[in-house]
């Protein structure tokens, strides 16, 4: 099942998003709950932000992790020697596990990239033991001010860019209630939805800018395609936006939130 996630390299992912998903993993697991023992699955593990947070739970006996991107899976393997962690390449829409295998299944920042999120959620339900918990989270479109700053600036100074890799609006599932509906359709019961907030804090404009343009995701792809003069113009406009119209370069923080749901199989 195709993914709309633009992957470059595991290192680029770490500086662009992995540092924030690591921060989100703790409140996500607080909300989802972790069983005291048993087998759990990280569906769409990326470079392992959530998998490694799960590995901090000593009672768990097996932590399976699966992702589309082979190089992300390899990065996760290189980040741990915990014998309970088993990472493999695979598709969350066709999970390679028997029915009722897991005591909990998690998916952090994945379902809005999956072309058929309903199918992925049905798979999460299938591999869970009866009465066990699944939980998922996706960034809110409105709750990601640092990402919107990029695209809003592009739209302001490059109006002809529309349709050339510039998102025309928000991704599916990134509004309140949409992820809950996917869980309802998959047959989960007792569904709860919440907002999880973290601060994305950058040391300087370079720290904000470089991972996005030379790293991971749709913005880097768009930026790569621009001639130099327009890249420079975009950089200057974004710097002015980051500095919020004045002041010294330095740390800036952006409160960002994700929608999370949990439900029982
Ligand atoms: C934003 S990253 C999140 C990764 C990780 N969960 C984290 O929080 O850092 C989205 C991940 O979803 C994975 N993905 C997208 N579609 C997938 C699919 N159909 N099957 C497996 N993984 C998928 C991508 O490869 C990528 O690693």
PDB file of C-alpha atoms in Angstrom, residues 27 141 199 235:
ATOM      1  CA  UNK A  27       2.890  11.919  26.582  1.00  0.00           C
ATOM      2  CA  UNK A 141      -2.567  20.781  10.666  1.00  0.00           C
ATOM      3  CA  UNK A 199       7.262  22.598  22.239  1.00  0.00           C
ATOM      4  CA  UNK A 235      15.430  31.946   2.942  1.00  0.00           C
TER       5      UNK A 235
END
